[in-house]
Short mmCIF file of C-alpha atoms in Angstrom, two decimals:
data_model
loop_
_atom_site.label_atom_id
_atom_site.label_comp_id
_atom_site.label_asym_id
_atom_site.label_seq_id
_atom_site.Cartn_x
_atom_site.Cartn_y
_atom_site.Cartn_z
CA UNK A 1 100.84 -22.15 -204.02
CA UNK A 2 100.75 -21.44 -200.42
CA UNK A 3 98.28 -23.90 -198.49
CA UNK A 4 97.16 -20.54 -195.71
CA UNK A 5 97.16 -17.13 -196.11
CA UNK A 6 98.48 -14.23 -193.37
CA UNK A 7 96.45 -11.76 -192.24
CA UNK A 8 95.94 -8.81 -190.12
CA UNK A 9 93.59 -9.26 -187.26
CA UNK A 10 92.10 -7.04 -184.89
CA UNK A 11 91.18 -8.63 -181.74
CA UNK A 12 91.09 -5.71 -178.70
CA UNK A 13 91.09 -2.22 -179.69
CA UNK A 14 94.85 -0.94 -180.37
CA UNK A 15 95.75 -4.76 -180.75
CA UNK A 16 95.96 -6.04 -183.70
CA UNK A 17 97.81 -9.96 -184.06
CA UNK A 18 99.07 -11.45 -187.55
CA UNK A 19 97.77 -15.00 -187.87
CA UNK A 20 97.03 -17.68 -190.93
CA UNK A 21 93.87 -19.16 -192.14
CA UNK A 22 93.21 -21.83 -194.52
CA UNK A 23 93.60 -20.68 -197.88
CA UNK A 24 90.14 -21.16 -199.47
CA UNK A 25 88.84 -23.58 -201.84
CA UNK A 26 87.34 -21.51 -204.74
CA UNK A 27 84.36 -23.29 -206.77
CA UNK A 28 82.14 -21.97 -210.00
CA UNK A 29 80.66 -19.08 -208.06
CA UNK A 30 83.52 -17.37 -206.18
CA UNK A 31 86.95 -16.42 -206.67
CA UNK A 32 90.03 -15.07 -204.91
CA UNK A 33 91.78 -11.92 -204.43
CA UNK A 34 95.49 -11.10 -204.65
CA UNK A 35 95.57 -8.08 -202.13
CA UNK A 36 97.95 -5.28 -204.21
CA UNK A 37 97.04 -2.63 -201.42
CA UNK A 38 94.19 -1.69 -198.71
CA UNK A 39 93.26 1.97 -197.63
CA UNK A 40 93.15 3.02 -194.02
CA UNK A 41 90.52 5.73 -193.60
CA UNK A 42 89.35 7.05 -190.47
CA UNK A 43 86.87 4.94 -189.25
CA UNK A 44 89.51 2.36 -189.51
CA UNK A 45 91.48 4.36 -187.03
CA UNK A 46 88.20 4.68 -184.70
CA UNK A 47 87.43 0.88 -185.03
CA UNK A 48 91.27 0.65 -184.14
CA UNK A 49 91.00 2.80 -181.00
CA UNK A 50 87.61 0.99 -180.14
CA UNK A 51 85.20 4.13 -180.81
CA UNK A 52 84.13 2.07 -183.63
CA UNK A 53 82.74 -1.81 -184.30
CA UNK A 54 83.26 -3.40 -186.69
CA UNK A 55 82.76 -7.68 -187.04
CA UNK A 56 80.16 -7.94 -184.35
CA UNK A 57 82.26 -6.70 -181.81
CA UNK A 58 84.87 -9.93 -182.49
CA UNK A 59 88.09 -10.60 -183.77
CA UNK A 60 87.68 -8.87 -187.53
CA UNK A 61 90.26 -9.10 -190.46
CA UNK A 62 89.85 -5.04 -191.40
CA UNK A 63 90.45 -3.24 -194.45
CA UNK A 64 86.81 -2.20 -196.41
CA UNK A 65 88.97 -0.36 -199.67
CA UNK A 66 90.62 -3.26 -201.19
CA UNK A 67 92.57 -3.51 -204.29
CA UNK A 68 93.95 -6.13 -205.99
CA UNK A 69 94.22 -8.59 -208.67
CA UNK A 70 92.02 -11.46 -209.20
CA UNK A 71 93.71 -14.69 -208.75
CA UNK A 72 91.33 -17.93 -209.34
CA UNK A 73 88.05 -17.47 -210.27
CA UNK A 74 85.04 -19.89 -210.51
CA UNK A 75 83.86 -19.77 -214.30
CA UNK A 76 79.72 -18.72 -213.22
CA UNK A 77 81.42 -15.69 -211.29
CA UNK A 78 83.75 -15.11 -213.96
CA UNK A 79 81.00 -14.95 -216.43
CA UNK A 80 78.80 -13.21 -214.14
CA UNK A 81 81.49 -10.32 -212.74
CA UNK A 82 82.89 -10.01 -216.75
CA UNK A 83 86.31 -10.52 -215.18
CA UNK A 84 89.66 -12.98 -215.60
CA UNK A 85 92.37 -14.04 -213.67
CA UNK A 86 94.81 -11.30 -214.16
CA UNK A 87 92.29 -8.34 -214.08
CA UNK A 88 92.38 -5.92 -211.23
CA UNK A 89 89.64 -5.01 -209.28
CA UNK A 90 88.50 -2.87 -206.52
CA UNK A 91 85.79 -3.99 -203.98
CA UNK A 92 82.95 -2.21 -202.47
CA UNK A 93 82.03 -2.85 -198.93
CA UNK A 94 78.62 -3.85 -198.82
CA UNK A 95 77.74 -7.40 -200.45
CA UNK A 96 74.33 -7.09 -201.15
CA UNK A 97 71.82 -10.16 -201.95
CA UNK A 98 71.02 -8.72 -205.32
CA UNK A 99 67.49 -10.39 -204.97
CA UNK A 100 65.59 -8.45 -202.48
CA UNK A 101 63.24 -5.50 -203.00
CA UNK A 102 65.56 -2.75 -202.16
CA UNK A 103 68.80 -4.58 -204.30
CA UNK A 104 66.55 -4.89 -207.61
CA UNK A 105 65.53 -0.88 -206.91
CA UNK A 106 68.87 -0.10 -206.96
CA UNK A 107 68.89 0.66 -203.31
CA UNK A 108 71.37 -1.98 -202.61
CA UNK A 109 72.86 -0.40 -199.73
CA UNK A 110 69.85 -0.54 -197.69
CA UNK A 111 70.01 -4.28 -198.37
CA UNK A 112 68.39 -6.45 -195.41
CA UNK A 113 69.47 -9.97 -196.63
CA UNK A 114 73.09 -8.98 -196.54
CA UNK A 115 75.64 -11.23 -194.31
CA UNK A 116 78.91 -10.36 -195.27
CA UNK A 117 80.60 -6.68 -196.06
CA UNK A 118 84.22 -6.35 -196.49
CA UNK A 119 86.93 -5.27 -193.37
CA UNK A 120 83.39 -5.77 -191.49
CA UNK A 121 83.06 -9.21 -191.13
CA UNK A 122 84.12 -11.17 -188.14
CA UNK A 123 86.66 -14.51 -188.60
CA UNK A 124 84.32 -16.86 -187.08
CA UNK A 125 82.04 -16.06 -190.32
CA UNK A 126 84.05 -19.02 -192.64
CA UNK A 127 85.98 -18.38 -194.68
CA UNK A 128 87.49 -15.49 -192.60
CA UNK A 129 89.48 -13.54 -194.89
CA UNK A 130 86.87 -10.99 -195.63
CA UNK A 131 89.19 -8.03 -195.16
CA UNK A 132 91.63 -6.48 -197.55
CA UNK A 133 94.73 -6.31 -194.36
CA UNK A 134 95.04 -9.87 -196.08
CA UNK A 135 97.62 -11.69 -198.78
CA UNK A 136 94.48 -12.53 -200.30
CA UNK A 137 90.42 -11.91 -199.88
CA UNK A 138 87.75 -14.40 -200.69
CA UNK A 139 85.29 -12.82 -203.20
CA UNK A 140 81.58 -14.32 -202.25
CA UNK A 141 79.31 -14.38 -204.87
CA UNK A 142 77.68 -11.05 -204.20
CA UNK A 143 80.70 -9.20 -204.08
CA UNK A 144 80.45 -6.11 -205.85
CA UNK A 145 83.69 -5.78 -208.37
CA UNK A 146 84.88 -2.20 -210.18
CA UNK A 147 87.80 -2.96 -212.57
CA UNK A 148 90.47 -0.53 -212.45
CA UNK A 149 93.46 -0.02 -214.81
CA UNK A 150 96.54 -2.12 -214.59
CA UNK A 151 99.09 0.23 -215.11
CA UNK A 152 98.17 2.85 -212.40
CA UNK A 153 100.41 2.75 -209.30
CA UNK A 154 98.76 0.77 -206.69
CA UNK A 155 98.79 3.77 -204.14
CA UNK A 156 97.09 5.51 -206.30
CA UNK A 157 94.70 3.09 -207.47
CA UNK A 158 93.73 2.56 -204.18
CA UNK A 159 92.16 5.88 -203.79
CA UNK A 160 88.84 4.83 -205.41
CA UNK A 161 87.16 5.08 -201.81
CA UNK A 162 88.18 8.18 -200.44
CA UNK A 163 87.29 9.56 -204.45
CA UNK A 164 84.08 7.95 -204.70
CA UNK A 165 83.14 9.30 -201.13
CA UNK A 166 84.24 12.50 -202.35
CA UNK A 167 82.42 12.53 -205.76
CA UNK A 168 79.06 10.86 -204.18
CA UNK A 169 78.85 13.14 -201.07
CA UNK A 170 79.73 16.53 -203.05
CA UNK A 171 78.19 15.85 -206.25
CA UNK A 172 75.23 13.34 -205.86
CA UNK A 173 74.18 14.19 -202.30
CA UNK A 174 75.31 17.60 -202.16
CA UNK A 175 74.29 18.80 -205.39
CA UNK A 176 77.50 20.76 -206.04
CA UNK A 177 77.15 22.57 -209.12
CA UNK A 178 79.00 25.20 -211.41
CA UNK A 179 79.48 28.49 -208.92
CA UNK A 180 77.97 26.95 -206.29
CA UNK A 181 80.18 28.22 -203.03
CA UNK A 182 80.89 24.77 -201.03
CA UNK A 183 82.45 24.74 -197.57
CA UNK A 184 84.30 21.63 -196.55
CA UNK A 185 84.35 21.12 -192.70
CA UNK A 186 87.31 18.51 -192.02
CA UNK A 187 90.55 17.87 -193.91
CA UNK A 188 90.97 14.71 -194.19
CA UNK A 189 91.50 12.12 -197.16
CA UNK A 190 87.81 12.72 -197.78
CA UNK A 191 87.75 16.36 -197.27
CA UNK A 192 89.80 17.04 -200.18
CA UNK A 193 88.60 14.51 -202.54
CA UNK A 194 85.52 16.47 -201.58
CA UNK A 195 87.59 19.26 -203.37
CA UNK A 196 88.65 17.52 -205.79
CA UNK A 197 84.96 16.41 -206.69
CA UNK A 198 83.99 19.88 -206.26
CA UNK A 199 86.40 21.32 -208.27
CA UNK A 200 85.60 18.59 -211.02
CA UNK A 201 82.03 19.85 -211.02
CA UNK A 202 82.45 23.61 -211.47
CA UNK A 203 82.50 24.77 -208.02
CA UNK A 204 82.75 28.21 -208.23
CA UNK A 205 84.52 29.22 -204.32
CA UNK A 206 85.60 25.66 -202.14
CA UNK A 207 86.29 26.60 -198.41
CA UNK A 208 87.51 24.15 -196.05
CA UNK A 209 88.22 23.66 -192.53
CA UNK A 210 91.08 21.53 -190.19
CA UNK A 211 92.41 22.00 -187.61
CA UNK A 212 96.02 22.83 -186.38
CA UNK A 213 97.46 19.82 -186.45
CA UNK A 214 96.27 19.78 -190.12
CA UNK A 215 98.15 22.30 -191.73
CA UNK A 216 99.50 20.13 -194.25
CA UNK A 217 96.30 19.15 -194.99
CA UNK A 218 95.07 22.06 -195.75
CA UNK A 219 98.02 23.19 -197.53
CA UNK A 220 97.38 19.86 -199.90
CA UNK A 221 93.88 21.15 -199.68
CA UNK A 222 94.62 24.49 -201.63
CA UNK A 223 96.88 22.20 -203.95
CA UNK A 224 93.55 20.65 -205.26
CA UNK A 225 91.54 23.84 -206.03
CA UNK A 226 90.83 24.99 -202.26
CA UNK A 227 90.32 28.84 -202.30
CA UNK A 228 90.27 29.49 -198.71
CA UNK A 229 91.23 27.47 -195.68
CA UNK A 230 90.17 28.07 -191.77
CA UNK A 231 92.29 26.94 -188.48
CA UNK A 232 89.84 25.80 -185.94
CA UNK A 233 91.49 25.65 -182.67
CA UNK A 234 95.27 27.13 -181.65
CA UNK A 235 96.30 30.58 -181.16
CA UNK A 236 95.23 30.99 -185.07
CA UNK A 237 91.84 29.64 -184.17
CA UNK A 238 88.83 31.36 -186.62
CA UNK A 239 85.23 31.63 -186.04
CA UNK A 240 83.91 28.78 -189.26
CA UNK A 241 80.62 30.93 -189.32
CA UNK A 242 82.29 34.32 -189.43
CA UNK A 243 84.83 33.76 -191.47
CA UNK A 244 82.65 32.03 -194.22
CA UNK A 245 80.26 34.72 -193.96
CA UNK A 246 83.17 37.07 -194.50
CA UNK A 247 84.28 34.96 -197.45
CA UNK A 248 80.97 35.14 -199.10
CA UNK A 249 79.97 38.59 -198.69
CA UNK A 250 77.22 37.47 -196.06
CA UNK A 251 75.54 34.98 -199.09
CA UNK A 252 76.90 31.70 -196.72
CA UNK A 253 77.65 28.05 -198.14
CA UNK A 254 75.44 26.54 -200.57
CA UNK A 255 76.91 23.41 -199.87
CA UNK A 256 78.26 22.26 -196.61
CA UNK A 257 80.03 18.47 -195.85
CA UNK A 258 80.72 17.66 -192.26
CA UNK A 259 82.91 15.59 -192.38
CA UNK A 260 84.82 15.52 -188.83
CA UNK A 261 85.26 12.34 -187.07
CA UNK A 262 84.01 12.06 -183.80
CA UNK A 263 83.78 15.55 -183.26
CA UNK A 264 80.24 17.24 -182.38
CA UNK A 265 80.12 20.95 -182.67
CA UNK A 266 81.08 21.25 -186.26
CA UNK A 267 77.02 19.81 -186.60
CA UNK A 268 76.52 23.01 -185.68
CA UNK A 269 78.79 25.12 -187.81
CA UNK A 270 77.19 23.76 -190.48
CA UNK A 271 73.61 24.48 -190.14
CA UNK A 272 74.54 28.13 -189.11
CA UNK A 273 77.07 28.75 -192.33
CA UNK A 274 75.01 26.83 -194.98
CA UNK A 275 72.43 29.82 -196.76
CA UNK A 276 68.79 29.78 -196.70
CA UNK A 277 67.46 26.92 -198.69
CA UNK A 278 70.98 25.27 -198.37
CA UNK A 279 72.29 21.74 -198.14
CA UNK A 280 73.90 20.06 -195.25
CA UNK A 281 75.50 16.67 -195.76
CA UNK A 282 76.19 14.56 -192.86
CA UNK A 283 79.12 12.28 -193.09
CA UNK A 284 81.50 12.63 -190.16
CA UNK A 285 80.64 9.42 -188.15
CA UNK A 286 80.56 10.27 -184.00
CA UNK A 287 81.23 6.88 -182.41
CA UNK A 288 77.46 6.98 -180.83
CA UNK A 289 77.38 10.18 -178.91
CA UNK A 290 74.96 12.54 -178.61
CA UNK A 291 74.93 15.84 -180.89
CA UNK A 292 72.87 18.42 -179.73
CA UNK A 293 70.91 19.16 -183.30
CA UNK A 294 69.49 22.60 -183.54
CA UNK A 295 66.03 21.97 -185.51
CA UNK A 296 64.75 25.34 -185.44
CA UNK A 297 68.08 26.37 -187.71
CA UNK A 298 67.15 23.47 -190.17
CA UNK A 299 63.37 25.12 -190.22
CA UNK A 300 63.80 28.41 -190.02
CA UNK A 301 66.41 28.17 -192.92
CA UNK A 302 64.53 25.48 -195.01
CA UNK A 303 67.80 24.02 -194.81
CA UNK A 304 67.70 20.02 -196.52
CA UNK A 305 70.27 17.77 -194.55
CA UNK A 306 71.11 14.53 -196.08
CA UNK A 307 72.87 11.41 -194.87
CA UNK A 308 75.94 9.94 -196.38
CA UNK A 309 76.01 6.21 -195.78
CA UNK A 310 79.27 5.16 -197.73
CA UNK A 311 79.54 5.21 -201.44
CA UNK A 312 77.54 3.38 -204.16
CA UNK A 313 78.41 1.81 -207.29
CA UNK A 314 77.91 5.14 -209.67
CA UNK A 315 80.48 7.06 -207.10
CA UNK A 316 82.84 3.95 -207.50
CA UNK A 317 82.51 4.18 -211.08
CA UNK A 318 83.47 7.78 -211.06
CA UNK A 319 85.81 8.56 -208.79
CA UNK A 320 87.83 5.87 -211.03
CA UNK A 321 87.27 7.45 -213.92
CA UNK A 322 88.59 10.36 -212.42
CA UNK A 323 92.05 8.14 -211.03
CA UNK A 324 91.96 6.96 -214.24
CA UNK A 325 92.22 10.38 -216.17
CA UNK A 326 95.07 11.54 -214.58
CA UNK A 327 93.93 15.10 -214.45
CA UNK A 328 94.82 15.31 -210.53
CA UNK A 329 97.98 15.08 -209.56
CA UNK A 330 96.75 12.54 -206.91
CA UNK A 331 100.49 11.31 -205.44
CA UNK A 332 100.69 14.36 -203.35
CA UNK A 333 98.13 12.44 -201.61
CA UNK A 334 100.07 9.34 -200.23
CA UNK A 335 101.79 9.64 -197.70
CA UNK A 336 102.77 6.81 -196.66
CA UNK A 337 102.78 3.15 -197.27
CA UNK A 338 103.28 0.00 -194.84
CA UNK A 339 103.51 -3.40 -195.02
CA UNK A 340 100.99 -6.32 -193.31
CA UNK A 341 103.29 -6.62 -190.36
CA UNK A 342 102.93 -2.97 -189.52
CA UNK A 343 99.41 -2.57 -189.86
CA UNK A 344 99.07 -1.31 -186.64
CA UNK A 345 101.97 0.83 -187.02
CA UNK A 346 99.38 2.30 -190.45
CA UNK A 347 96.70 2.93 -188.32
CA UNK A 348 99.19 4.99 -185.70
CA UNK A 349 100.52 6.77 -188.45
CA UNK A 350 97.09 7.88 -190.41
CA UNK A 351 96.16 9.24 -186.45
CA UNK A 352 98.68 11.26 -185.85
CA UNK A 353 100.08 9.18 -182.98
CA UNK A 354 103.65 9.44 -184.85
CA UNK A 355 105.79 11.76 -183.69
CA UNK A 356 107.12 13.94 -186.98
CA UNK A 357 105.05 12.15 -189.11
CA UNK A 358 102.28 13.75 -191.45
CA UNK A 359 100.29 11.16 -192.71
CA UNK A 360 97.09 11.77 -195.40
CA UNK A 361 96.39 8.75 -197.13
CA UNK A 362 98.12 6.11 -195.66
CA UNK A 363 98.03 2.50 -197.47
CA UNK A 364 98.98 -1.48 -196.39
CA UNK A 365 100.47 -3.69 -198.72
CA UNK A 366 100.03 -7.21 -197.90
CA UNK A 367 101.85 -9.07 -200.29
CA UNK A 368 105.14 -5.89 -201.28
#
């Protein structure tokens, strides 16, 4: 057994250094993780490029979708978790206190005790290896713990956050429902779990944007149950609004993600092609700026815009129940997967920054 444990650490944005901690001493109330494979989603990519912070702003091991397989455990957490040495697992990012008002309403994520989160957490916070770009994580005792079925392929296993983001922002915040029309602005891993989710859920017409860059996105996209798909920008550039409008015999969205990184207008797109009495869910993160928010639309249109702050334990649950079904033919999905010395090369790759490479889910394996 191996006295330190490599890791991926990000300490400038685009730089990204592999270096060895200590590896933990595990006692009756925590345990370790064997990383089998971490998921790079987009605001790993903006955290990379520096849009994002993550860890305070310091060196930060990264990786807030890890998988793996559960290597010691203390017995109290073993007990308390309902898991053994052997069993794989797949970790949520927040570690609540469990204790506080908000935790024991089941509003966990709004947790105000909380210290530690997962890929979030700097190195100077002992024992450092909170991220799952690691040969191993350290699971605190309020780490929250989904088990997930052995004999799944890891890539795919891995999928349980860009699912459960899919499932919780569609379903449980957007209220997608059978027939409902649902337009999907952005085509990323997220976008079409969105479809999938929707799909799942009876959706009766699932629209989704990208843009040209994307068209193999939105190719998989249609793959999953998309009916339409609308270029954005390039000579084949549509007008969203128009064209949805068009698609829905002037009726509009009921449902309508945003779910563009960084990118402000599509804010916009959404109010103006979700119907009267519609809802808007906001999930695209913008790196801080400024989106110019057009209230009288939201009035005037009695239009109910929710926030999507990450996924909770009953999207978790069901987005790998859905993995776990096999219904989707989910391995069109991964693209491409990379091992802890090319971590930054992962990140690159899920950007775009690769010449002839077309990346969707992209995934690091620490310890292949």
């Amino acid at each position: 057994m191996a006295d330190t444990v490599r890791a991926a650490v990000q300490v400038a944005p685009r730089t990204i250094e592999i270096r060895e901690f200590p590896r933990p001493v595990i006692g009756p109330d925590d345990g370790l993780l064997r990383v089998e494979a971490n998921g790079i989603c987009g605001s790993d990519v903006e955290s990379y490029r520096g849009h994002l912070r993550m860890g305070g702003g310091g060196p930060t091991v990264p990786g807030h979708e890890p998988l793996g397989i559960i290597e010691e455990i203390g017995e109290r957490a073993a007990q308390r978790w309902g898991v053994q040495p052997g069993d794989r697992v797949a970790l949520e990012v927040i570690v609540p206190c469990r204790s506080c008002h908000d935790c024991l309403t089941g509003r966990y994520q709004a947790c105000r005790n909380r210290r530690y989160g997962h890929g979030v957490t700097g190195v100077d916070v002992a024992p450092s290896l909170w991220g799952g770009l690691a040969e191993h994580l350290y699971l605190t005792p309020g780490a929250v713990l989904h088990k997930v079925d052995k004999t799944l392929p890891a890539e795919l296993a891995v999928m349980f956050n860009p699912l459960g983001a899919g499932v919780r922002w569609a379903l449980h915040l957007g209220g997608v429902g059978i027939g409902d029309t649902v337009l999907v602005l952005g085509a990323g891993q997220r976008g079409i779990a969105s479809v999938i989710a929707a799909r799942a859920a009876g959706a009766g017409t699932v629209i989704v944007t990208g843009l040209e860059a994307d068209t193999h996105k939105l190719a998989l996209a249609r793959e999953f149950g998309a009916d339409h798909t609308i270029v954005v920008d390039g000579d084949a550039a549509q007008d969203v609004v128009e064209r949805v409008r068009e698609i829905t015999d002037g009726a509009l969205a009921d449902v309508v993600l945003e779910l563009t990184p960084m990118a402000t207008e599509p804010v916009t797109h959404a109010l103006q092609a979700v119907k009267h009495g519609g809802q808007v869910v906001l999930a695209g993160l913008k790196g801080g700026r400024e989106v110019p928010l057009r209230t009288d639309l939201i009035i005037n249109k009695a239009i109910k815009v929710v926030g999507a702050y990450g996924v909770d334990a009953r999207g978790y649950a069901e987005a790998i129940a859905i993995i776990e079904s096999r219904r989707f033919p989910l391995e069109k999905m991964h693209t491409h997967t990379f091992g802890l010395d090319d971590t930054a090369l992962a990140m690159e790759t899920l950007a775009g920054e690769v010449p002839g490479e077309a990346a969707v889910h992209v995934s690091v394996h620490p310890n292949g």
